[in-house]
XYZ file of C-alpha atoms in Angstrom:
523
model
C 37.059 -65.742 -44.960
C 39.134 -63.474 -47.203
C 42.386 -63.252 -45.494
C 45.285 -60.570 -46.007
C 48.771 -61.932 -46.734
C 51.332 -59.126 -45.716
C 54.772 -60.132 -45.279
C 55.473 -61.079 -41.650
C 58.596 -62.413 -40.010
C 58.587 -66.129 -39.470
C 58.965 -65.693 -35.719
C 56.955 -62.725 -34.175
C 57.851 -61.828 -30.641
C 55.179 -59.681 -28.791
C 56.533 -57.312 -26.222
C 55.637 -58.069 -22.765
C 52.822 -56.158 -21.261
C 51.295 -56.079 -17.502
C 52.524 -59.038 -15.608
C 49.858 -61.811 -15.013
C 49.596 -61.216 -11.134
C 48.575 -57.488 -11.792
C 45.917 -58.577 -14.318
C 44.328 -61.094 -11.909
C 44.466 -58.714 -8.895
C 43.030 -55.754 -11.145
C 40.154 -58.144 -12.154
C 39.356 -59.295 -8.732
C 39.235 -55.786 -7.316
C 37.011 -54.845 -10.556
C 34.671 -57.480 -9.736
C 34.281 -56.717 -6.106
C 34.039 -52.794 -6.818
C 31.416 -53.316 -9.540
C 29.417 -55.895 -7.752
C 26.370 -53.812 -7.211
C 26.236 -53.012 -11.023
C 26.795 -56.619 -11.857
C 23.723 -57.637 -9.665
C 21.561 -54.923 -11.188
C 22.454 -55.808 -14.602
C 22.089 -59.627 -13.885
C 18.540 -58.651 -12.447
C 17.532 -56.462 -15.419
C 18.622 -59.229 -18.106
C 16.701 -61.933 -16.130
C 13.645 -59.901 -16.031
C 13.677 -58.615 -19.447
C 13.550 -61.584 -21.575
C 13.682 -65.345 -21.242
C 17.241 -67.039 -21.139
C 20.316 -67.391 -19.195
C 21.889 -64.230 -17.742
C 25.392 -64.812 -19.086
C 26.197 -65.151 -22.811
C 28.862 -67.822 -23.436
C 30.771 -67.819 -26.719
C 33.582 -69.734 -27.989
C 36.642 -67.493 -28.769
C 40.278 -68.239 -29.862
C 42.949 -67.226 -27.304
C 46.683 -67.716 -26.801
C 48.387 -70.000 -29.275
C 45.022 -70.839 -31.125
C 43.354 -72.548 -27.822
C 39.641 -72.045 -27.634
C 38.057 -70.930 -24.567
C 34.569 -69.757 -23.332
C 34.188 -65.964 -23.276
C 31.536 -64.413 -20.743
C 29.276 -61.439 -21.232
C 25.886 -60.320 -20.076
C 23.400 -61.560 -22.628
C 22.005 -58.552 -24.619
C 20.204 -60.720 -27.383
C 17.360 -62.953 -27.684
C 18.220 -66.559 -27.045
C 16.635 -67.852 -30.369
C 18.126 -64.875 -32.540
C 19.848 -66.390 -35.402
C 22.315 -64.896 -37.854
C 26.074 -64.221 -38.380
C 28.185 -63.603 -35.232
C 28.229 -59.803 -35.912
C 26.052 -57.209 -34.356
C 25.122 -54.206 -36.252
C 23.239 -51.195 -34.978
C 19.363 -51.660 -35.162
C 19.862 -55.325 -34.909
C 16.436 -56.976 -34.008
C 18.129 -59.641 -31.779
C 19.197 -56.932 -29.343
C 16.784 -56.475 -26.397
C 15.835 -53.117 -25.013
C 17.866 -53.994 -21.862
C 20.792 -55.131 -24.093
C 20.821 -51.673 -25.861
C 21.639 -50.023 -22.646
C 24.201 -52.506 -21.395
C 25.889 -52.280 -24.788
C 25.895 -48.434 -24.904
C 27.228 -48.285 -21.311
C 29.699 -51.258 -21.986
C 28.315 -53.132 -18.967
C 27.868 -56.251 -20.956
C 31.519 -56.439 -21.025
C 32.029 -56.635 -17.261
C 31.890 -60.483 -16.816
C 34.893 -60.706 -18.876
C 36.808 -59.928 -15.718
C 35.994 -63.487 -14.766
C 38.018 -64.436 -17.896
C 40.776 -62.405 -16.774
C 40.752 -64.197 -13.310
C 40.779 -67.575 -15.079
C 43.662 -66.665 -17.181
C 41.800 -66.773 -20.504
C 42.338 -63.056 -21.149
C 44.677 -60.236 -19.939
C 43.437 -56.627 -19.329
C 45.196 -55.444 -22.390
C 45.785 -57.234 -25.551
C 44.115 -58.197 -28.970
C 40.319 -58.693 -28.663
C 39.465 -62.537 -29.104
C 37.789 -63.460 -32.244
C 35.254 -66.289 -32.944
C 36.859 -69.371 -34.598
C 34.716 -68.626 -37.737
C 37.025 -65.625 -38.741
C 40.241 -67.172 -37.487
C 42.809 -68.518 -40.169
C 45.842 -69.697 -37.931
C 47.834 -70.460 -41.282
C 47.857 -66.531 -41.828
C 51.240 -65.190 -40.614
C 49.254 -62.042 -39.689
C 47.013 -64.185 -37.275
C 50.020 -66.077 -35.929
C 51.607 -62.909 -34.826
C 48.427 -61.814 -33.003
C 47.750 -65.381 -31.584
C 51.177 -65.269 -30.143
C 50.041 -62.858 -27.273
C 47.400 -63.464 -24.763
C 44.126 -61.689 -25.876
C 42.684 -59.053 -23.729
C 39.557 -57.033 -22.725
C 40.858 -53.817 -24.350
C 43.539 -52.435 -26.591
C 44.020 -49.167 -28.615
C 42.255 -50.693 -31.764
C 39.133 -51.398 -29.650
C 39.117 -48.001 -28.204
C 38.955 -46.401 -31.792
C 36.342 -49.045 -32.965
C 33.571 -48.231 -30.400
C 31.376 -47.503 -33.434
C 31.663 -51.106 -34.975
C 28.130 -51.686 -34.741
C 27.306 -48.336 -36.394
C 29.687 -48.951 -39.236
C 28.184 -52.444 -39.993
C 24.733 -51.185 -39.722
C 25.346 -48.329 -42.076
C 26.175 -50.861 -44.908
C 23.801 -51.326 -47.858
C 25.520 -54.557 -48.692
C 26.740 -57.546 -46.722
C 28.097 -56.485 -43.284
C 30.029 -59.826 -43.056
C 31.953 -59.194 -46.300
C 32.868 -55.683 -45.129
C 34.094 -57.018 -41.953
C 36.328 -59.926 -43.253
C 37.644 -57.795 -46.305
C 38.289 -54.430 -44.382
C 37.436 -54.132 -40.765
C 39.050 -57.309 -39.491
C 42.548 -56.758 -41.515
C 42.447 -53.177 -39.979
C 42.234 -54.906 -36.520
C 44.728 -57.291 -37.094
C 47.309 -54.906 -38.249
C 46.546 -52.561 -35.449
C 46.925 -55.448 -32.967
C 50.274 -56.656 -34.364
C 51.695 -52.903 -34.311
C 50.873 -52.428 -30.702
C 52.066 -55.738 -29.726
C 55.435 -54.927 -31.190
C 56.174 -51.857 -28.896
C 53.818 -52.313 -26.040
C 55.103 -52.325 -22.339
C 53.681 -52.436 -18.910
C 53.327 -48.569 -18.858
C 51.669 -48.452 -22.229
C 49.048 -51.212 -21.032
C 48.383 -49.097 -18.084
C 47.787 -46.069 -20.360
C 45.247 -48.199 -22.397
C 43.346 -49.181 -19.289
C 43.093 -45.611 -18.224
C 41.982 -44.391 -21.756
C 39.459 -47.297 -21.537
C 37.967 -46.121 -18.341
C 37.807 -42.670 -19.670
C 36.353 -43.726 -23.075
C 33.465 -45.313 -21.512
C 32.805 -42.233 -19.484
C 33.482 -39.880 -22.367
C 32.678 -41.627 -25.675
C 33.821 -38.568 -27.841
C 37.321 -38.682 -26.228
C 38.427 -41.362 -28.949
C 36.827 -40.363 -32.295
C 36.164 -43.542 -34.346
C 37.434 -44.003 -37.694
C 34.878 -43.888 -40.833
C 34.358 -46.618 -43.178
C 36.558 -44.585 -45.664
C 39.510 -44.460 -43.356
C 39.359 -47.952 -42.709
C 39.474 -48.743 -46.386
C 42.226 -46.170 -47.131
C 44.369 -47.477 -44.241
C 43.999 -51.055 -45.370
C 44.783 -49.937 -48.778
C 48.375 -49.538 -47.931
C 48.939 -47.144 -44.916
C 50.017 -48.729 -41.837
C 47.687 -48.767 -38.841
C 50.046 -47.530 -36.302
C 49.130 -46.188 -32.961
C 49.542 -42.553 -34.394
C 47.167 -43.416 -37.211
C 44.866 -44.884 -34.631
C 44.783 -41.990 -32.371
C 43.354 -38.752 -33.315
C 44.836 -35.811 -31.263
C 42.435 -34.266 -28.804
C 43.295 -30.837 -27.452
C 44.383 -31.322 -23.763
C 41.815 -28.651 -22.773
C 39.023 -30.988 -24.034
C 40.568 -34.106 -22.532
C 41.261 -32.926 -18.934
C 38.405 -30.346 -18.596
C 35.762 -32.961 -19.290
C 37.404 -35.347 -16.830
C 37.626 -32.626 -14.073
C 33.987 -31.842 -14.602
C 33.023 -35.621 -14.178
C 34.964 -35.914 -10.823
C 33.074 -32.801 -9.793
C 29.919 -34.583 -10.700
C 30.884 -37.503 -8.898
C 31.731 -35.388 -5.704
C 28.319 -33.738 -5.919
C 26.611 -37.194 -5.901
C 28.658 -38.243 -2.778
C 28.238 -35.095 -0.961
C 24.389 -34.774 -1.674
C 23.943 -38.239 -0.216
C 26.084 -37.665 2.888
C 24.409 -34.489 3.427
C 20.805 -36.171 3.024
C 21.771 -38.445 5.610
C 22.884 -35.755 7.952
C 19.945 -33.768 7.575
C 17.402 -36.822 7.812
C 19.097 -37.617 11.299
C 19.574 -33.782 12.278
C 23.492 -34.293 12.126
C 23.193 -36.968 14.988
C 24.381 -40.123 13.204
C 24.870 -43.172 15.423
C 27.292 -45.834 14.736
C 24.502 -48.026 13.160
C 23.292 -45.233 11.044
C 26.656 -44.527 9.823
C 27.316 -48.081 8.941
C 24.116 -48.223 6.803
C 25.117 -44.886 5.121
C 28.457 -46.014 3.959
C 26.980 -49.363 2.661
C 24.132 -47.472 0.767
C 26.550 -44.967 -0.668
C 28.062 -46.992 -3.579
C 24.674 -48.042 -4.575
C 22.927 -44.799 -4.662
C 26.008 -43.247 -6.588
C 25.762 -46.048 -9.132
C 22.091 -45.653 -9.657
C 22.366 -41.706 -9.894
C 25.261 -42.121 -12.298
C 23.139 -44.406 -14.537
C 20.210 -41.668 -14.337
C 23.016 -38.917 -15.154
C 23.736 -40.869 -18.533
C 20.097 -41.718 -19.273
C 18.764 -38.285 -18.992
C 21.683 -37.030 -21.130
C 23.202 -34.723 -18.594
C 26.652 -35.869 -19.323
C 26.721 -34.514 -22.880
C 25.780 -30.972 -21.977
C 28.349 -28.294 -22.623
C 28.473 -26.520 -19.435
C 29.106 -22.928 -20.638
C 25.958 -23.102 -22.735
C 23.680 -24.397 -20.177
C 19.969 -22.952 -20.305
C 16.599 -23.419 -19.110
C 15.924 -25.780 -22.076
C 18.141 -28.319 -20.339
C 16.514 -28.114 -16.906
C 14.061 -30.841 -17.839
C 17.059 -33.212 -18.098
C 17.850 -32.644 -14.541
C 14.302 -33.343 -13.478
C 14.303 -36.555 -15.453
C 17.747 -37.264 -13.678
C 15.944 -36.724 -10.401
C 12.971 -39.078 -11.242
C 15.051 -41.906 -12.847
C 17.409 -42.120 -9.838
C 14.576 -41.893 -7.258
C 12.129 -44.619 -8.613
C 14.374 -47.626 -8.283
C 15.539 -46.633 -4.654
C 11.984 -46.084 -3.614
C 11.033 -49.653 -5.145
C 13.934 -51.226 -3.330
C 12.719 -49.467 -0.077
C 9.370 -50.797 -0.665
C 9.837 -54.242 -1.897
C 13.090 -55.401 -0.429
C 12.556 -57.725 2.775
C 13.493 -56.496 6.300
C 16.509 -58.585 6.435
C 17.980 -56.425 3.658
C 17.773 -53.385 5.940
C 21.223 -52.188 5.195
C 20.210 -51.714 1.447
C 16.870 -50.033 2.123
C 17.472 -46.380 1.826
C 15.038 -44.181 3.825
C 12.305 -42.305 1.681
C 13.572 -38.947 2.853
C 17.177 -39.487 2.264
C 16.280 -40.767 -1.186
C 14.291 -37.576 -2.184
C 16.759 -35.166 -0.443
C 19.799 -36.802 -1.674
C 18.278 -36.746 -5.345
C 17.436 -33.187 -5.113
C 20.527 -31.976 -3.849
C 22.630 -34.117 -6.269
C 20.752 -33.036 -9.515
C 20.349 -29.488 -8.303
C 24.071 -29.459 -7.466
C 24.899 -30.625 -10.943
C 22.801 -27.739 -12.408
C 24.266 -25.144 -10.090
C 27.700 -26.243 -11.316
C 26.773 -25.687 -14.887
C 25.115 -22.450 -14.203
C 28.150 -21.260 -12.404
C 30.377 -22.426 -15.286
C 28.226 -20.495 -17.635
C 28.230 -17.430 -15.409
C 32.159 -17.660 -15.497
C 32.184 -18.179 -19.294
C 30.032 -14.978 -19.902
C 32.244 -12.900 -17.587
C 35.319 -14.154 -19.323
C 33.711 -12.894 -22.558
C 32.846 -9.691 -21.311
C 36.456 -9.192 -20.106
C 37.628 -10.243 -23.654
C 35.421 -7.869 -25.300
C 36.629 -4.896 -23.051
C 40.315 -6.020 -23.751
C 39.797 -6.021 -27.528
C 38.188 -2.652 -27.461
C 41.134 -1.272 -25.443
C 43.736 -2.760 -27.921
C 42.017 -1.363 -30.909
C 41.326 1.930 -29.276
C 37.785 1.928 -29.894
C 34.835 2.670 -27.368
C 31.717 0.318 -27.394
C 28.950 0.973 -29.792
C 25.796 1.743 -27.706
C 22.628 0.185 -29.367
C 18.942 -0.149 -28.517
C 16.768 -3.328 -29.419
C 13.611 -2.327 -30.829
C 11.107 -5.237 -29.867
C 11.149 -6.847 -26.423
C 9.893 -10.176 -27.787
C 11.528 -13.620 -28.458
C 13.601 -12.498 -31.224
C 14.854 -9.537 -29.384
C 15.828 -11.610 -26.427
C 17.601 -14.000 -28.679
C 19.489 -11.218 -30.185
C 20.546 -9.969 -26.702
C 21.570 -13.289 -25.722
C 23.983 -13.631 -28.764
C 25.441 -10.090 -28.318
C 26.061 -10.938 -24.511
C 27.753 -14.359 -25.452
C 30.176 -13.165 -28.090
C 33.472 -12.042 -26.616
C 34.551 -10.375 -30.040
C 31.468 -8.067 -30.199
C 32.070 -4.260 -29.518
C 28.257 -3.741 -29.346
C 26.668 -2.806 -25.873
C 23.001 -3.136 -25.433
C 21.768 -0.106 -23.465
C 18.004 -1.019 -23.409
C 14.992 -2.333 -25.045
C 12.248 -0.275 -26.822
C 8.557 -1.781 -27.099
C 5.203 -0.481 -27.757
C 3.772 -2.757 -25.252
C 3.333 -0.436 -22.096
C 3.120 -3.468 -19.801
C 6.671 -4.242 -20.549
C 7.974 -0.818 -19.544
C 10.347 -0.833 -16.532
C 10.833 -4.663 -16.865
C 14.253 -6.109 -17.014
C 15.331 -8.945 -19.256
C 18.628 -10.461 -18.870
C 19.949 -7.450 -17.000
C 18.631 -5.150 -19.646
C 15.652 -2.732 -18.975
C 12.774 -1.922 -21.288
C 13.156 1.795 -21.521
C 10.098 3.013 -23.238
C 7.992 3.095 -26.466
C 8.729 4.027 -29.883
C 7.357 7.613 -29.125
C 10.389 8.087 -26.762
C 13.141 6.817 -29.274
C 14.617 10.223 -30.104
C 14.903 11.290 -26.507
C 16.448 7.831 -25.577
C 18.860 7.835 -28.478
C 20.218 11.348 -27.346
C 20.275 10.324 -23.647
C 22.232 7.121 -24.057
C 24.195 8.412 -27.213
C 22.908 5.477 -29.136
C 25.065 4.267 -32.337
C 22.031 2.450 -34.093
C 18.931 0.581 -33.318
C 18.268 -3.107 -34.114
C 14.872 -3.779 -35.244
C 13.604 -7.341 -33.961
C 9.716 -6.887 -34.503
C 9.070 -10.551 -35.061
C 5.624 -10.734 -36.586
C 5.279 -7.035 -37.183
C 3.383 -6.344 -40.605
C 5.451 -4.598 -43.498
C 3.295 -1.307 -42.840
C 4.429 -1.356 -39.053
C 8.040 -2.114 -40.166
C 7.862 0.802 -42.629
C 6.605 3.067 -39.866
C 9.565 2.153 -37.556
C 12.009 2.579 -40.245
C 10.574 5.997 -41.198
C 10.777 7.154 -37.592
C 14.398 6.256 -37.356
C 15.068 8.225 -40.568
C 13.306 11.211 -39.117
C 15.241 11.321 -35.911
C 17.814 10.502 -37.943
C 19.481 7.329 -36.779
C 20.968 4.159 -38.337
C 18.721 0.921 -37.973
C 19.355 -2.737 -38.745
C 16.583 -5.188 -39.449
C 17.180 -8.550 -37.616
C 15.679 -11.439 -39.526
C 13.005 -13.638 -38.367
C 13.659 -17.186 -37.406
C 10.948 -18.534 -40.011
C 12.430 -16.034 -42.915
C 15.875 -17.643 -42.059
C 14.440 -21.302 -42.373
C 12.528 -20.255 -45.624
C 15.797 -19.005 -46.879
C 14.194 -15.611 -47.537
C 16.543 -13.807 -45.236
C 16.721 -9.901 -45.515
C 18.871 -7.732 -43.639
C 18.917 -4.152 -44.366
C 20.522 -1.067 -42.939
C 18.590 2.197 -42.862
C 20.923 5.285 -42.830
C 19.455 8.432 -41.168
C 22.149 10.651 -42.879
C 21.081 9.917 -46.540
C 17.623 8.611 -45.912
C 18.224 5.557 -48.088
C 17.677 1.842 -47.242
C 20.733 -0.181 -48.380
C 20.137 -3.663 -48.744
C 22.791 -6.100 -47.304
C 20.974 -9.150 -48.818
C 17.428 -9.514 -50.432
C 15.255 -6.564 -49.924
C 12.071 -7.214 -48.155
C 8.617 -6.081 -49.354
C 7.664 -3.290 -46.823
C 4.377 -2.419 -48.540
């Protein structure tokens, strides 16, 4: 391999991290806690493709000694190629893609920690092919016990994507840029690490698995620039994230976990009419971790984890339905096919359905509540702004209660810096009169426009007529001019996408139509 030769002291002393007894104890506890996940992952690997459940590979550890590294197998047994995996690699199985995405394939590494091959925190062990022990930088890195995670690995979650996006040889990029980038980051962390910093890395890793966007990965250009001369320090490797983003998402995830647990316990209570015998309670507590793990996997597979709560809408409801189905099916199959001797793991059908319904309904309710709170805060901010500038709200009417009009209303209601207040809709379809859309009533037709403008002291009219013909649009503009009142034409979606956007303002005082962009052809 092409190896860097930076100046390095002849004797490098890595700072001590977590004691060995803490590493071993934490690994044993993790294996016990994750045992349901490990069993499900092992079963999925075994059923998805022929071959062993565990992938074994020689890695280089402390002092240059080789050891066997364990992972769940995520590739086909007879797949050949370099010991690097890029995104889109045909050797990776369908189950392997899921395991890699959720980092479940790494869980058997806790066994290496128990055996003493790895620490919880330390440089990631490399395959012998890329290790050059005569290099002073490698000597510094190999002076410490390798680990399951470290600050550099946290930032390089996208390593497969980086390698997969290359037009040339991924191995050349890895050995020339990516590996040196890693080695310098490892060395810099080992110089200053402590037991406390190792604990922080473990915590950041756990959160990074749950919230992948928490640690933004470096780009190929950043890696090349850093290796070109800038030190890959911890500050360089860590992109600051606003505290609101870091801790709000974590609090939201904990709320979701609480919903999963509460939904299952409530489902059991409802199923047995709140008369839970000792035997029933025993089964309930045994099944709770399994059900939560299954629901959590469904939570990620359906994409619910990535929704921004304050923007939740009906569009995302189908994801909650998917989550309900994904979480119910494996539990129902287990109920049907598990033998009687595994009675403790067989969740009652009614509990499965009630729990899934309560869980994913509860998740949706949390997000709807967050959106309602967000919109309330926006309205308060809008009122505060108007008070500060000494201006009153500008009441408007929306002409057209169709899709475009509703979209305009949604945008106006969502903006906290808008001084526009929608008083009502106007629509020439009599079947819509008197109906309410997002809290706003359809007041009448265009024939009543003059009366409604005087009654509600309207500042101007927003024309959102969707597929109206140029002749119809011209008629409405002429009506606004006759009253007189100001009118603004809202662009149609297809016009925006076609880059033929036209927004105009019709002034009732002057009778002129003043274009703000391209002038539409009104016929």
